[in-house]
Amino acid sequence: MKPLVRNAALSSYIELSQSLGIDPRALMKQVGLDPVGLAVQDRWIPGAAVAELLELSAATARREDFGLLLAERRRFSNLGPISLVLREEPDARSAVRLLVRQERMYNEMLRSRLTEANGLATLKVSLALGEVREARQSVELAVGVLHGFLRVFLGARWQPLSVCFSHGAPHDMAAHRRFFGPVVEFDQEFNGIVFYATELDTPNTMSDPLLRGYARQYFDSLAVSEDTTELDRVRELIEVLLPTGRCSIEQVASSLGVDRRTVHRHLATSGETFSSLVNATRTELAEQLVANPSRSLTEIAGLLGFSAPSAFSRWFRDQFGSSAREWRAQRSDPGPVPN
């Protein structure tokens, strides 16, 4: 099962890429991501594709610090709805613990852990990509974002005791020293941030005790609102997963944090099954894709999750009553010109 991340993980990606003279659209298409889809921040996309995109972008731009440059552009609000609740937590410790505990709300491949011992706090970061893949840029992005998160609560001048990376140092460390200061270290045993545990007691100056209860109620209601829109969430995940060839009820259930029976139950209340929803989503996408003459039918078959063009051809004829080639020709024929 491959984890998903919110589109917000690529917030400012297009702007950064353009500033470095590389083509973000071409690179995104190369890893199977839709540039237009980034406009919807809460949409979920494959985490492995994001990791591959960041590595490819770093190589193309010849910037080993690409992930860190992206972290510099990240805003607190990019965390999504959970940022509204974090803003009202009473102190840094409760905010960090909530962020770690609810990380699946914004990034399924992120694994972070806060430990306190001997007066020190360690916020460790790792990534579960679901496959063996280089992820240096994703790791630096994650650590950079957490560093920025801590500064929101501890002050712009705050500096940790150490920022650790398990990979080697880049040839040019200017960006790392600008971002983290002189405390950044490479070739360490883990990725993460070490600082004094007492700093977690720092009161949150943004917090309003009168709003805290409302924020918690809103946060608790998110699960309910997600249940009421389960059909939309499943449909969205199907659309994302079809091109990966891993569009299964198990994968969708895992992405939603429930078991497959729960997904079946939610769909049944809307009169749907997983198979019917996959078919309906494919039909809707097929109409859009086949109507576009710039896409080959072989490419479309892959985007719709078919293992072979022949399987797509049979399915298309069953759904539309003609071959995809005939259907496309009919749509592109303007008909006789009136006298």
Tab-separated table of C-alpha atoms in Angstrom:
chain	number	residue	atom	x	y	z
A	1	MET	CA	0.000	0.000	0.000
A	2	LYS	CA	1.555	3.271	-1.075
A	3	PRO	CA	0.905	6.337	1.097
A	4	LEU	CA	-0.683	9.545	-0.134
A	5	VAL	CA	0.024	13.176	0.707
A	6	ARG	CA	-2.020	16.347	0.346
A	7	ASN	CA	-1.357	18.572	-2.652
A	8	ALA	CA	-0.224	21.126	-0.093
A	9	ALA	CA	3.026	19.136	0.154
A	10	LEU	CA	3.938	20.822	-3.146
A	11	SER	CA	2.855	24.301	-2.112
A	12	SER	CA	5.057	26.896	-3.907
A	13	TYR	CA	6.669	24.146	-6.010
A	14	ILE	CA	5.750	25.801	-9.302
A	15	GLU	CA	6.989	29.229	-8.198
A	16	LEU	CA	10.292	27.836	-6.901
A	17	SER	CA	10.890	25.774	-10.041
A	18	GLN	CA	10.259	28.744	-12.315
A	19	SER	CA	12.606	30.907	-10.246
A	20	LEU	CA	15.346	28.292	-10.787
A	21	GLY	CA	14.736	28.136	-14.545
A	22	ILE	CA	13.224	24.648	-14.770
A	23	ASP	CA	9.847	23.634	-16.236
A	24	PRO	CA	7.551	22.431	-13.422
A	25	ARG	CA	4.796	21.213	-15.754
A	26	ALA	CA	7.114	18.953	-17.736
A	27	LEU	CA	8.668	17.500	-14.584
A	28	MET	CA	5.293	16.874	-12.940
A	29	LYS	CA	3.969	15.100	-16.014
A	30	GLN	CA	7.118	12.979	-16.082
A	31	VAL	CA	6.209	11.507	-12.672
A	32	GLY	CA	2.488	11.271	-13.433
A	33	LEU	CA	1.231	14.332	-11.534
A	34	ASP	CA	-1.214	16.921	-12.828
A	35	PRO	CA	0.012	20.550	-12.493
A	36	VAL	CA	-3.544	21.900	-12.668
A	37	GLY	CA	-4.549	19.709	-9.735
A	38	LEU	CA	-2.243	21.622	-7.375
A	39	ALA	CA	-4.914	24.312	-7.137
A	40	VAL	CA	-6.888	21.950	-4.875
A	41	GLN	CA	-4.709	21.887	-1.744
A	42	ASP	CA	-6.653	19.153	0.057
A	43	ARG	CA	-6.566	16.653	-2.797
A	44	TRP	CA	-4.472	13.533	-2.155
A	45	ILE	CA	-1.678	12.395	-4.480
A	46	PRO	CA	0.856	9.507	-4.329
A	47	GLY	CA	3.675	10.293	-1.901
A	48	ALA	CA	6.265	8.348	-3.908
A	49	ALA	CA	5.522	10.529	-6.955
A	50	VAL	CA	6.121	13.645	-4.861
A	51	ALA	CA	9.438	12.271	-3.602
A	52	GLU	CA	10.472	11.390	-7.164
A	53	LEU	CA	9.458	14.852	-8.385
A	54	LEU	CA	11.594	16.612	-5.761
A	55	GLU	CA	14.642	14.491	-6.594
A	56	LEU	CA	14.149	15.057	-10.317
A	57	SER	CA	13.720	18.802	-9.790
A	58	ALA	CA	16.856	19.023	-7.666
A	59	ALA	CA	18.877	17.219	-10.336
A	60	THR	CA	17.430	19.307	-13.177
A	61	ALA	CA	18.024	22.591	-11.347
A	62	ARG	CA	21.389	21.365	-10.063
A	63	ARG	CA	20.363	22.415	-6.564
A	64	GLU	CA	21.068	19.913	-3.807
A	65	ASP	CA	19.134	22.204	-1.482
A	66	PHE	CA	15.884	22.117	-3.502
A	67	GLY	CA	13.810	20.582	-0.690
A	68	LEU	CA	15.112	23.133	1.772
A	69	LEU	CA	14.370	26.012	-0.602
A	70	LEU	CA	10.821	24.708	-0.783
A	71	ALA	CA	10.628	24.558	3.021
A	72	GLU	CA	11.643	28.239	3.180
A	73	ARG	CA	8.479	29.114	1.257
A	74	ARG	CA	6.190	27.013	3.425
A	75	ARG	CA	3.546	28.733	5.552
A	76	PHE	CA	1.858	27.589	8.751
A	77	SER	CA	-1.496	27.479	6.957
A	78	ASN	CA	-0.181	24.895	4.469
A	79	LEU	CA	-0.886	22.247	7.111
A	80	GLY	CA	-4.566	22.627	6.275
A	81	PRO	CA	-7.481	22.574	8.728
A	82	ILE	CA	-5.331	21.241	11.564
A	83	SER	CA	-3.407	24.558	11.579
A	84	LEU	CA	-6.505	26.282	13.005
A	85	VAL	CA	-6.452	23.946	15.998
A	86	LEU	CA	-2.681	24.056	16.494
A	87	ARG	CA	-2.832	27.848	16.650
A	88	GLU	CA	-4.992	27.628	19.764
A	89	GLU	CA	-2.957	25.028	21.698
A	90	PRO	CA	-1.769	26.453	25.062
A	91	ASP	CA	1.942	25.733	24.644
A	92	ALA	CA	4.563	24.396	22.251
A	93	ARG	CA	4.503	20.876	23.736
A	94	SER	CA	0.785	20.322	23.200
A	95	ALA	CA	1.029	21.773	19.675
A	96	VAL	CA	3.921	19.488	18.687
A	97	ARG	CA	2.248	16.434	20.200
A	98	LEU	CA	-0.978	17.157	18.349
A	99	LEU	CA	0.916	17.681	15.083
A	100	VAL	CA	2.720	14.349	15.499
A	101	ARG	CA	-0.399	12.472	16.582
A	102	GLN	CA	-2.492	13.714	13.659
A	103	GLU	CA	0.159	13.635	10.923
A	104	ARG	CA	-1.976	11.324	8.769
A	105	MET	CA	-4.402	14.205	8.304
A	106	TYR	CA	-1.912	15.909	5.987
A	107	ASN	CA	0.816	13.392	5.059
A	108	GLU	CA	0.517	9.598	5.145
A	109	MET	CA	4.184	8.917	4.448
A	110	LEU	CA	5.514	11.117	7.269
A	111	ARG	CA	6.607	9.379	10.465
A	112	SER	CA	7.591	11.831	13.212
A	113	ARG	CA	8.204	11.147	16.901
A	114	LEU	CA	8.839	13.425	19.870
A	115	THR	CA	10.880	12.083	22.792
A	116	GLU	CA	12.140	13.782	25.953
A	117	ALA	CA	15.086	12.520	28.011
A	118	ASN	CA	17.871	14.028	30.135
A	119	GLY	CA	16.551	17.549	29.610
A	120	LEU	CA	16.575	17.226	25.815
A	121	ALA	CA	13.729	16.941	23.330
A	122	THR	CA	14.264	15.129	20.043
A	123	LEU	CA	11.857	15.406	17.135
A	124	LYS	CA	12.764	12.585	14.754
A	125	VAL	CA	11.544	12.339	11.165
A	126	SER	CA	11.398	9.423	8.738
A	127	LEU	CA	9.453	8.666	5.559
A	128	ALA	CA	7.483	5.527	4.691
A	129	LEU	CA	7.382	5.651	0.889
A	130	GLY	CA	6.110	2.137	0.359
A	131	GLU	CA	9.078	1.418	-1.930
A	132	VAL	CA	12.853	1.826	-2.061
A	133	ARG	CA	13.503	5.309	-3.411
A	134	GLU	CA	15.924	8.202	-2.898
A	135	ALA	CA	14.190	10.809	-0.733
A	136	ARG	CA	16.873	13.289	0.357
A	137	GLN	CA	14.844	16.282	-0.799
A	138	SER	CA	11.648	15.071	0.878
A	139	VAL	CA	13.500	14.515	4.155
A	140	GLU	CA	15.020	17.993	4.074
A	141	LEU	CA	11.634	19.473	3.226
A	142	ALA	CA	10.016	17.655	6.179
A	143	VAL	CA	12.728	18.649	8.659
A	144	GLY	CA	12.696	22.216	7.338
A	145	VAL	CA	8.924	22.466	7.744
A	146	LEU	CA	9.094	21.134	11.322
A	147	HIS	CA	11.888	23.590	12.111
A	148	GLY	CA	9.709	26.415	10.817
A	149	PHE	CA	6.764	25.068	12.811
A	150	LEU	CA	8.784	25.198	16.028
A	151	ARG	CA	9.858	28.767	15.302
A	152	VAL	CA	6.202	29.797	15.074
A	153	PHE	CA	5.834	28.828	18.739
A	154	LEU	CA	9.352	29.492	20.062
A	155	GLY	CA	10.154	32.739	18.240
A	156	ALA	CA	11.914	33.752	15.045
A	157	ARG	CA	15.297	33.878	16.817
A	158	TRP	CA	14.987	30.403	18.295
A	159	GLN	CA	17.729	27.970	17.380
A	160	PRO	CA	17.915	24.261	18.238
A	161	LEU	CA	20.972	22.523	19.644
A	162	SER	CA	21.309	20.424	16.518
A	163	VAL	CA	19.601	19.687	13.204
A	164	CYS	CA	20.552	16.196	12.043
A	165	PHE	CA	20.477	14.471	8.662
A	166	SER	CA	21.454	10.866	7.996
A	167	HIS	CA	22.616	11.659	4.450
A	168	GLY	CA	25.876	13.358	3.526
A	169	ALA	CA	26.518	17.085	3.315
A	170	PRO	CA	25.866	18.975	0.071
A	171	HIS	CA	28.742	20.573	-1.802
A	172	ASP	CA	27.376	24.012	-0.949
A	173	MET	CA	25.973	24.382	2.569
A	174	ALA	CA	25.022	28.055	2.291
A	175	ALA	CA	21.260	27.451	2.223
A	176	HIS	CA	21.408	24.990	5.128
A	177	ARG	CA	23.386	27.388	7.296
A	178	ARG	CA	21.102	30.271	6.372
A	179	PHE	CA	18.035	28.232	7.276
A	180	PHE	CA	19.241	26.290	10.335
A	181	GLY	CA	22.276	28.247	11.466
A	182	PRO	CA	25.639	26.642	12.321
A	183	VAL	CA	24.048	23.665	14.121
A	184	VAL	CA	23.228	21.547	11.052
A	185	GLU	CA	25.014	18.161	10.981
A	186	PHE	CA	25.179	15.416	8.354
A	187	ASP	CA	25.955	11.681	8.354
A	188	GLN	CA	24.094	11.324	11.649
A	189	GLU	CA	22.096	8.358	12.937
A	190	PHE	CA	18.711	9.998	12.348
A	191	ASN	CA	16.901	12.888	10.685
A	192	GLY	CA	15.484	15.434	13.080
A	193	ILE	CA	15.886	18.299	15.521
A	194	VAL	CA	17.354	18.326	19.041
A	195	PHE	CA	16.579	21.141	21.499
A	196	TYR	CA	16.030	21.803	25.213
A	197	ALA	CA	12.922	20.074	26.567
A	198	THR	CA	12.052	23.113	28.700
A	199	GLU	CA	11.450	25.066	25.493
A	200	LEU	CA	8.337	22.962	24.958
A	201	ASP	CA	6.818	24.716	27.976
A	202	THR	CA	6.833	28.011	26.076
A	203	PRO	CA	3.296	29.474	26.143
A	204	ASN	CA	1.615	29.923	22.793
A	205	THR	CA	1.191	33.676	22.362
A	206	MET	CA	-1.238	33.123	19.468
A	207	SER	CA	-3.636	31.128	21.619
A	208	ASP	CA	-6.930	32.594	22.784
A	209	PRO	CA	-8.440	30.540	25.649
A	210	LEU	CA	-11.930	31.600	24.553
A	211	LEU	CA	-11.340	30.202	21.083
A	212	ARG	CA	-9.625	27.001	22.182
A	213	GLY	CA	-12.869	25.187	22.895
A	214	TYR	CA	-14.326	26.189	19.536
A	215	ALA	CA	-11.167	25.061	17.753
A	216	ARG	CA	-11.320	21.660	19.450
A	217	GLN	CA	-15.002	21.272	18.584
A	218	TYR	CA	-14.206	22.110	14.970
A	219	PHE	CA	-11.363	19.607	14.951
A	220	ASP	CA	-13.573	16.875	16.418
A	221	SER	CA	-16.237	17.610	13.810
A	222	LEU	CA	-13.825	16.981	10.932
A	223	ALA	CA	-14.232	13.218	11.270
A	224	VAL	CA	-17.999	13.602	11.045
A	225	SER	CA	-17.841	15.810	7.970
A	226	GLU	CA	-15.458	13.354	6.340
A	227	ASP	CA	-17.965	10.549	6.957
A	228	THR	CA	-20.740	12.539	5.313
A	229	THR	CA	-18.586	13.079	2.211
A	230	GLU	CA	-17.075	9.596	2.094
A	231	LEU	CA	-18.396	9.029	-1.421
A	232	ASP	CA	-16.529	12.093	-2.684
A	233	ARG	CA	-13.337	11.116	-0.873
A	234	VAL	CA	-13.415	7.578	-2.264
A	235	ARG	CA	-14.130	8.886	-5.765
A	236	GLU	CA	-11.202	11.315	-5.473
A	237	LEU	CA	-8.853	8.559	-4.295
A	238	ILE	CA	-9.967	6.291	-7.133
A	239	GLU	CA	-9.128	9.035	-9.622
A	240	VAL	CA	-5.680	9.479	-8.072
A	241	LEU	CA	-4.918	5.758	-7.822
A	242	LEU	CA	-6.142	4.569	-11.238
A	243	PRO	CA	-2.935	5.620	-13.097
A	244	THR	CA	-0.785	3.806	-10.503
A	245	GLY	CA	-2.363	0.422	-11.243
A	246	ARG	CA	-3.039	0.006	-7.523
A	247	CYS	CA	-6.643	1.142	-7.312
A	248	SER	CA	-8.044	-1.360	-4.827
A	249	ILE	CA	-10.519	-1.232	-1.964
A	250	GLU	CA	-7.634	-2.064	0.376
A	251	GLN	CA	-5.574	0.914	-0.793
A	252	VAL	CA	-8.514	3.298	-0.512
A	253	ALA	CA	-9.386	2.021	2.956
A	254	SER	CA	-5.781	2.420	4.091
A	255	SER	CA	-5.652	5.981	2.779
A	256	LEU	CA	-8.832	6.824	4.690
A	257	GLY	CA	-7.531	5.187	7.862
A	258	VAL	CA	-10.378	2.638	8.045
A	259	ASP	CA	-10.926	-1.006	7.080
A	260	ARG	CA	-12.490	-2.155	3.813
A	261	ARG	CA	-15.798	-3.057	5.473
A	262	THR	CA	-16.194	0.542	6.624
A	263	VAL	CA	-15.673	1.790	3.064
A	264	HIS	CA	-18.227	-0.724	1.750
A	265	ARG	CA	-20.706	0.389	4.417
A	266	HIS	CA	-20.345	4.088	3.590
A	267	LEU	CA	-20.735	3.434	-0.134
A	268	ALA	CA	-23.783	1.235	0.454
A	269	THR	CA	-25.591	4.135	2.149
A	270	SER	CA	-25.265	6.014	-1.161
A	271	GLY	CA	-26.401	3.023	-3.203
A	272	GLU	CA	-22.910	2.398	-4.554
A	273	THR	CA	-20.345	-0.375	-4.489
A	274	PHE	CA	-16.614	0.055	-4.924
A	275	SER	CA	-16.787	-1.554	-8.381
A	276	SER	CA	-19.623	0.694	-9.516
A	277	LEU	CA	-17.783	3.791	-8.320
A	278	VAL	CA	-14.581	2.732	-10.105
A	279	ASN	CA	-16.566	2.187	-13.280
A	280	ALA	CA	-18.396	5.514	-12.984
A	281	THR	CA	-15.119	7.362	-12.356
A	282	ARG	CA	-13.475	5.641	-15.317
A	283	THR	CA	-16.412	6.539	-17.550
A	284	GLU	CA	-16.261	10.203	-16.574
A	285	LEU	CA	-12.493	10.348	-17.075
A	286	ALA	CA	-12.675	8.433	-20.354
A	287	GLU	CA	-15.038	11.014	-21.835
A	288	GLN	CA	-12.564	13.776	-21.012
A	289	LEU	CA	-9.423	11.914	-22.069
A	290	VAL	CA	-10.603	10.310	-25.312
A	291	ALA	CA	-12.033	13.640	-26.476
A	292	ASN	CA	-8.496	15.060	-26.291
A	293	PRO	CA	-6.752	14.119	-29.576
A	294	SER	CA	-3.307	14.869	-28.126
A	295	ARG	CA	-3.482	11.769	-25.911
A	296	SER	CA	-2.882	8.351	-27.433
A	297	LEU	CA	-5.336	5.569	-26.629
A	298	THR	CA	-2.489	3.528	-25.151
A	299	GLU	CA	-1.682	6.391	-22.768
A	300	ILE	CA	-5.349	6.721	-21.839
A	301	ALA	CA	-5.585	3.004	-21.092
A	302	GLY	CA	-2.770	3.409	-18.566
A	303	LEU	CA	-4.289	6.528	-16.998
A	304	LEU	CA	-7.532	4.624	-16.452
A	305	GLY	CA	-5.736	1.744	-14.754
A	306	PHE	CA	-6.006	-0.909	-17.469
A	307	SER	CA	-3.117	-3.358	-17.680
A	308	ALA	CA	-3.355	-3.559	-21.488
A	309	PRO	CA	-4.885	-1.421	-24.285
A	310	SER	CA	-7.007	-4.408	-25.370
A	311	ALA	CA	-8.723	-4.496	-21.968
A	312	PHE	CA	-9.453	-0.777	-22.256
A	313	SER	CA	-10.846	-1.255	-25.788
A	314	ARG	CA	-13.269	-3.960	-24.656
A	315	TRP	CA	-14.396	-1.904	-21.652
A	316	PHE	CA	-14.864	1.243	-23.734
A	317	ARG	CA	-17.031	-0.529	-26.327
A	318	ASP	CA	-19.206	-1.995	-23.558
A	319	GLN	CA	-19.682	1.451	-21.974
A	320	PHE	CA	-20.075	3.657	-25.053
A	321	GLY	CA	-21.292	1.283	-27.782
A	322	SER	CA	-18.376	1.983	-30.118
A	323	SER	CA	-14.602	1.826	-30.168
A	324	ALA	CA	-12.651	4.662	-28.604
A	325	ARG	CA	-11.237	5.579	-32.011
A	326	GLU	CA	-14.722	5.801	-33.545
A	327	TRP	CA	-16.063	7.751	-30.578
A	328	ARG	CA	-13.190	10.260	-30.862
A	329	ALA	CA	-13.759	10.664	-34.593
A	330	GLN	CA	-17.447	11.377	-34.040
A	331	ARG	CA	-16.647	14.067	-31.474
A	332	SER	CA	-14.065	15.740	-33.702
A	333	ASP	CA	-16.303	15.720	-36.821
A	334	PRO	CA	-18.030	19.110	-37.006
A	335	GLY	CA	-20.706	17.702	-39.357
A	336	PRO	CA	-21.983	19.186	-42.625
A	337	VAL	CA	-21.614	22.903	-43.098
A	338	PRO	CA	-25.065	24.556	-43.450
A	339	ASN	CA	-25.833	26.436	-46.660
